């Protein structure tokens, strides 16, 4: 009788732990989805500023990106931490080594019936793919602006192209780790 109660307590504790992890994961992933949407919108604004050759708007956009990137990193870190907790509860899934593999195989860790988590996962992957495409397009536009500005001679009537007037900041592109994650996702699909 005493053994049975102890076993029930252990099972109940494990279920409570899974529920807490599940809830923390939902909160982190939901916040990450919101930040990724804001980042994508920011990147689209960057595209329009490049196309309009609006250097002041470009600088404002780049300056507003830094806090978004910091938020993204924080929520992503929390998400990865919670997914790792789920993985620790499921030693049979030790083969999921990278953060990206764990995210893509969340159904194996959280259960295929956890629709909310799986929907958030799909949104994160889709937004990451869109951001990668937008980042590539913006870099292409900025590169074309740079090439055009190098071949032109300016008179007093000409304004230099955006790329010649704007010094890109380190925050003008996504952090290398995020881009690598995004690129791996695109390659795997």
mmCIF file of C-alpha atoms in Angstrom:
data_model
loop_
_atom_site.group_PDB
_atom_site.id
_atom_site.type_symbol
_atom_site.label_atom_id
_atom_site.label_comp_id
_atom_site.label_asym_id
_atom_site.label_seq_id
_atom_site.Cartn_x
_atom_site.Cartn_y
_atom_site.Cartn_z
ATOM 1 C CA UNK A 1 0.000 0.000 0.000
ATOM 2 C CA UNK A 2 2.769 2.404 0.934
ATOM 3 C CA UNK A 3 4.665 1.555 -2.277
ATOM 4 C CA UNK A 4 1.575 2.233 -4.382
ATOM 5 C CA UNK A 5 1.087 5.698 -2.867
ATOM 6 C CA UNK A 6 4.736 6.576 -3.444
ATOM 7 C CA UNK A 7 4.491 5.451 -7.072
ATOM 8 C CA UNK A 8 1.342 7.546 -7.577
ATOM 9 C CA UNK A 9 3.101 10.565 -6.063
ATOM 10 C CA UNK A 10 6.020 10.142 -8.466
ATOM 11 C CA UNK A 11 3.698 9.866 -11.460
ATOM 12 C CA UNK A 12 1.722 12.914 -10.312
ATOM 13 C CA UNK A 13 4.959 14.907 -9.845
ATOM 14 C CA UNK A 14 6.146 13.951 -13.332
ATOM 15 C CA UNK A 15 2.805 14.970 -14.847
ATOM 16 C CA UNK A 16 2.931 18.308 -13.026
ATOM 17 C CA UNK A 17 6.468 18.867 -14.275
ATOM 18 C CA UNK A 18 5.420 18.112 -17.862
ATOM 19 C CA UNK A 19 2.474 20.517 -17.527
ATOM 20 C CA UNK A 20 4.751 23.273 -16.209
ATOM 21 C CA UNK A 21 7.259 22.717 -19.017
ATOM 22 C CA UNK A 22 4.440 22.624 -21.547
ATOM 23 C CA UNK A 23 3.008 25.928 -20.284
ATOM 24 C CA UNK A 24 6.416 27.656 -20.181
ATOM 25 C CA UNK A 25 7.118 26.389 -23.697
ATOM 26 C CA UNK A 26 3.789 27.717 -24.993
ATOM 27 C CA UNK A 27 4.478 31.133 -23.477
ATOM 28 C CA UNK A 28 8.012 31.310 -24.908
ATOM 29 C CA UNK A 29 6.967 30.070 -28.349
ATOM 30 C CA UNK A 30 3.986 32.423 -28.505
ATOM 31 C CA UNK A 31 6.193 35.381 -27.568
ATOM 32 C CA UNK A 32 8.780 34.250 -30.126
ATOM 33 C CA UNK A 33 6.123 34.103 -32.862
ATOM 34 C CA UNK A 34 5.094 37.681 -32.030
ATOM 35 C CA UNK A 35 8.691 38.930 -32.139
ATOM 36 C CA UNK A 36 9.389 37.075 -35.399
ATOM 37 C CA UNK A 37 6.333 38.752 -36.944
ATOM 38 C CA UNK A 38 7.615 42.149 -35.834
ATOM 39 C CA UNK A 39 11.059 41.343 -37.211
ATOM 40 C CA UNK A 40 9.604 40.272 -40.550
ATOM 41 C CA UNK A 41 7.607 43.511 -40.734
ATOM 42 C CA UNK A 42 10.781 45.425 -39.872
ATOM 43 C CA UNK A 43 12.633 43.632 -42.673
ATOM 44 C CA UNK A 44 9.850 44.490 -45.119
ATOM 45 C CA UNK A 45 10.128 48.149 -44.060
ATOM 46 C CA UNK A 46 13.863 47.850 -44.715
ATOM 47 C CA UNK A 47 13.081 46.667 -48.244
ATOM 48 C CA UNK A 48 10.876 49.701 -48.916
ATOM 49 C CA UNK A 49 13.490 52.085 -47.504
ATOM 50 C CA UNK A 50 16.156 50.545 -49.745
ATOM 51 C CA UNK A 51 13.918 50.740 -52.799
ATOM 52 C CA UNK A 52 12.982 54.370 -52.027
ATOM 53 C CA UNK A 53 16.623 55.152 -51.263
ATOM 54 C CA UNK A 54 15.501 56.722 -48.011
ATOM 55 C CA UNK A 55 18.631 56.729 -45.846
ATOM 56 C CA UNK A 56 17.059 58.343 -42.742
ATOM 57 C CA UNK A 57 14.194 55.818 -42.726
ATOM 58 C CA UNK A 58 16.703 53.003 -43.260
ATOM 59 C CA UNK A 59 18.695 54.101 -40.189
ATOM 60 C CA UNK A 60 15.547 54.323 -38.043
ATOM 61 C CA UNK A 61 14.559 50.815 -39.144
ATOM 62 C CA UNK A 62 18.005 49.420 -38.367
ATOM 63 C CA UNK A 63 18.041 51.107 -34.953
ATOM 64 C CA UNK A 64 14.617 49.687 -34.089
ATOM 65 C CA UNK A 65 15.767 46.181 -35.006
ATOM 66 C CA UNK A 66 18.274 45.756 -32.170
ATOM 67 C CA UNK A 67 15.694 45.398 -29.350
ATOM 68 C CA UNK A 68 13.687 42.994 -31.517
ATOM 69 C CA UNK A 69 16.767 40.829 -32.058
ATOM 70 C CA UNK A 70 17.489 40.853 -28.324
ATOM 71 C CA UNK A 71 13.912 39.790 -27.559
ATOM 72 C CA UNK A 72 14.090 37.087 -30.207
ATOM 73 C CA UNK A 73 17.279 35.673 -28.702
ATOM 74 C CA UNK A 74 15.797 35.699 -25.189
ATOM 75 C CA UNK A 75 12.560 33.935 -26.167
ATOM 76 C CA UNK A 76 14.437 31.500 -28.393
ATOM 77 C CA UNK A 77 16.757 30.697 -25.486
ATOM 78 C CA UNK A 78 13.803 30.034 -23.189
ATOM 79 C CA UNK A 79 12.148 27.877 -25.844
ATOM 80 C CA UNK A 80 15.315 25.812 -26.344
ATOM 81 C CA UNK A 81 15.719 25.424 -22.579
ATOM 82 C CA UNK A 82 12.158 24.111 -22.178
ATOM 83 C CA UNK A 83 12.496 21.770 -25.168
ATOM 84 C CA UNK A 84 15.690 20.419 -23.604
ATOM 85 C CA UNK A 85 13.769 19.760 -20.370
ATOM 86 C CA UNK A 86 11.241 17.751 -22.373
ATOM 87 C CA UNK A 87 14.090 15.864 -24.032
ATOM 88 C CA UNK A 88 15.566 15.055 -20.618
ATOM 89 C CA UNK A 89 12.231 13.495 -19.639
ATOM 90 C CA UNK A 90 12.359 11.326 -22.781
ATOM 91 C CA UNK A 91 15.780 9.613 -22.926
ATOM 92 C CA UNK A 92 14.481 7.473 -25.804
ATOM 93 C CA UNK A 93 14.808 10.593 -27.997
ATOM 94 C CA UNK A 94 18.491 11.198 -27.299
ATOM 95 C CA UNK A 95 19.099 11.118 -31.068
ATOM 96 C CA UNK A 96 17.696 14.665 -31.369
ATOM 97 C CA UNK A 97 20.953 16.528 -30.993
ATOM 98 C CA UNK A 98 20.487 19.995 -32.474
ATOM 99 C CA UNK A 99 18.027 22.620 -31.294
ATOM 100 C CA UNK A 100 16.522 22.625 -34.777
ATOM 101 C CA UNK A 101 15.962 18.842 -34.712
ATOM 102 C CA UNK A 102 14.255 19.134 -31.341
ATOM 103 C CA UNK A 103 11.993 21.914 -32.602
ATOM 104 C CA UNK A 104 11.090 20.060 -35.788
ATOM 105 C CA UNK A 105 10.417 16.855 -33.843
ATOM 106 C CA UNK A 106 8.490 18.509 -31.041
ATOM 107 C CA UNK A 107 5.638 16.056 -31.610
ATOM 108 C CA UNK A 108 7.913 13.245 -30.416
ATOM 109 C CA UNK A 109 8.783 15.159 -27.255
ATOM 110 C CA UNK A 110 5.500 16.889 -26.378
ATOM 111 C CA UNK A 111 3.072 14.461 -27.950
ATOM 112 C CA UNK A 112 1.417 14.499 -31.346
ATOM 113 C CA UNK A 113 -1.857 15.552 -29.736
ATOM 114 C CA UNK A 114 -0.422 18.833 -28.426
ATOM 115 C CA UNK A 115 -1.922 20.901 -31.236
ATOM 116 C CA UNK A 116 -1.131 24.286 -29.704
ATOM 117 C CA UNK A 117 2.610 23.591 -29.441
ATOM 118 C CA UNK A 118 2.736 22.050 -32.899
ATOM 119 C CA UNK A 119 0.911 25.041 -34.393
ATOM 120 C CA UNK A 120 3.363 27.417 -32.714
ATOM 121 C CA UNK A 121 6.243 25.285 -34.004
ATOM 122 C CA UNK A 122 4.890 25.488 -37.559
ATOM 123 C CA UNK A 123 4.509 29.253 -37.263
ATOM 124 C CA UNK A 124 8.090 29.636 -36.029
ATOM 125 C CA UNK A 125 9.443 27.532 -38.891
ATOM 126 C CA UNK A 126 7.336 29.377 -41.500
ATOM 127 C CA UNK A 127 8.270 32.821 -40.169
ATOM 128 C CA UNK A 128 11.939 31.818 -40.051
ATOM 129 C CA UNK A 129 11.770 30.760 -43.692
ATOM 130 C CA UNK A 130 10.066 34.014 -44.707
ATOM 131 C CA UNK A 131 12.659 36.019 -42.777
ATOM 132 C CA UNK A 132 15.489 34.194 -44.500
ATOM 133 C CA UNK A 133 13.994 34.976 -47.906
ATOM 134 C CA UNK A 134 13.375 38.620 -46.986
ATOM 135 C CA UNK A 135 16.913 38.956 -45.620
ATOM 136 C CA UNK A 136 18.360 37.518 -48.838
ATOM 137 C CA UNK A 137 16.211 39.872 -50.929
ATOM 138 C CA UNK A 138 17.205 42.913 -48.852
ATOM 139 C CA UNK A 139 20.888 42.025 -49.119
ATOM 140 C CA UNK A 140 20.453 41.651 -52.877
ATOM 141 C CA UNK A 141 18.738 45.042 -53.129
ATOM 142 C CA UNK A 142 21.382 46.693 -50.991
ATOM 143 C CA UNK A 143 24.113 45.015 -53.043
ATOM 144 C CA UNK A 144 22.536 46.253 -56.280
ATOM 145 C CA UNK A 145 22.324 49.761 -54.831
ATOM 146 C CA UNK A 146 26.001 49.504 -53.895
ATOM 147 C CA UNK A 147 26.995 48.335 -57.396
ATOM 148 C CA UNK A 148 24.982 51.084 -59.088
ATOM 149 C CA UNK A 149 26.445 53.772 -56.841
ATOM 150 C CA UNK A 150 30.011 52.665 -57.557
ATOM 151 C CA UNK A 151 29.619 53.048 -61.333
ATOM 152 C CA UNK A 152 27.928 56.458 -61.336
ATOM 153 C CA UNK A 153 29.596 59.849 -61.316
ATOM 154 C CA UNK A 154 27.660 62.289 -59.194
ATOM 155 C CA UNK A 155 26.928 65.864 -60.116
ATOM 156 C CA UNK A 156 25.511 68.424 -57.732
ATOM 157 C CA UNK A 157 22.028 67.375 -58.942
ATOM 158 C CA UNK A 158 22.461 63.698 -58.130
ATOM 159 C CA UNK A 159 21.908 62.201 -54.739
ATOM 160 C CA UNK A 160 24.129 59.246 -53.948
ATOM 161 C CA UNK A 161 22.343 55.920 -53.779
ATOM 162 C CA UNK A 162 21.175 54.622 -50.415
ATOM 163 C CA UNK A 163 23.992 52.108 -50.057
ATOM 164 C CA UNK A 164 26.574 54.824 -50.563
ATOM 165 C CA UNK A 165 24.928 57.082 -47.941
ATOM 166 C CA UNK A 166 24.116 54.507 -45.287
ATOM 167 C CA UNK A 167 26.659 52.680 -43.226
ATOM 168 C CA UNK A 168 25.134 49.255 -42.563
ATOM 169 C CA UNK A 169 25.172 48.372 -38.899
ATOM 170 C CA UNK A 170 25.768 44.937 -37.496
ATOM 171 C CA UNK A 171 22.052 44.746 -36.754
ATOM 172 C CA UNK A 172 21.120 45.203 -40.417
ATOM 173 C CA UNK A 173 21.144 41.438 -40.806
ATOM 174 C CA UNK A 174 20.030 38.623 -38.577
ATOM 175 C CA UNK A 175 22.566 37.165 -36.171
ATOM 176 C CA UNK A 176 24.691 34.479 -37.764
ATOM 177 C CA UNK A 177 23.326 31.717 -35.503
ATOM 178 C CA UNK A 178 19.719 32.567 -36.420
ATOM 179 C CA UNK A 179 20.536 32.700 -40.137
ATOM 180 C CA UNK A 180 22.265 29.332 -39.915
ATOM 181 C CA UNK A 181 19.224 27.893 -38.172
ATOM 182 C CA UNK A 182 16.959 29.384 -40.807
ATOM 183 C CA UNK A 183 19.159 28.124 -43.657
ATOM 184 C CA UNK A 184 19.237 24.594 -42.206
ATOM 185 C CA UNK A 185 15.458 24.611 -41.998
ATOM 186 C CA UNK A 186 15.183 25.681 -45.625
ATOM 187 C CA UNK A 187 17.669 23.016 -46.750
ATOM 188 C CA UNK A 188 15.871 20.253 -44.860
ATOM 189 C CA UNK A 189 12.541 21.110 -46.483
#
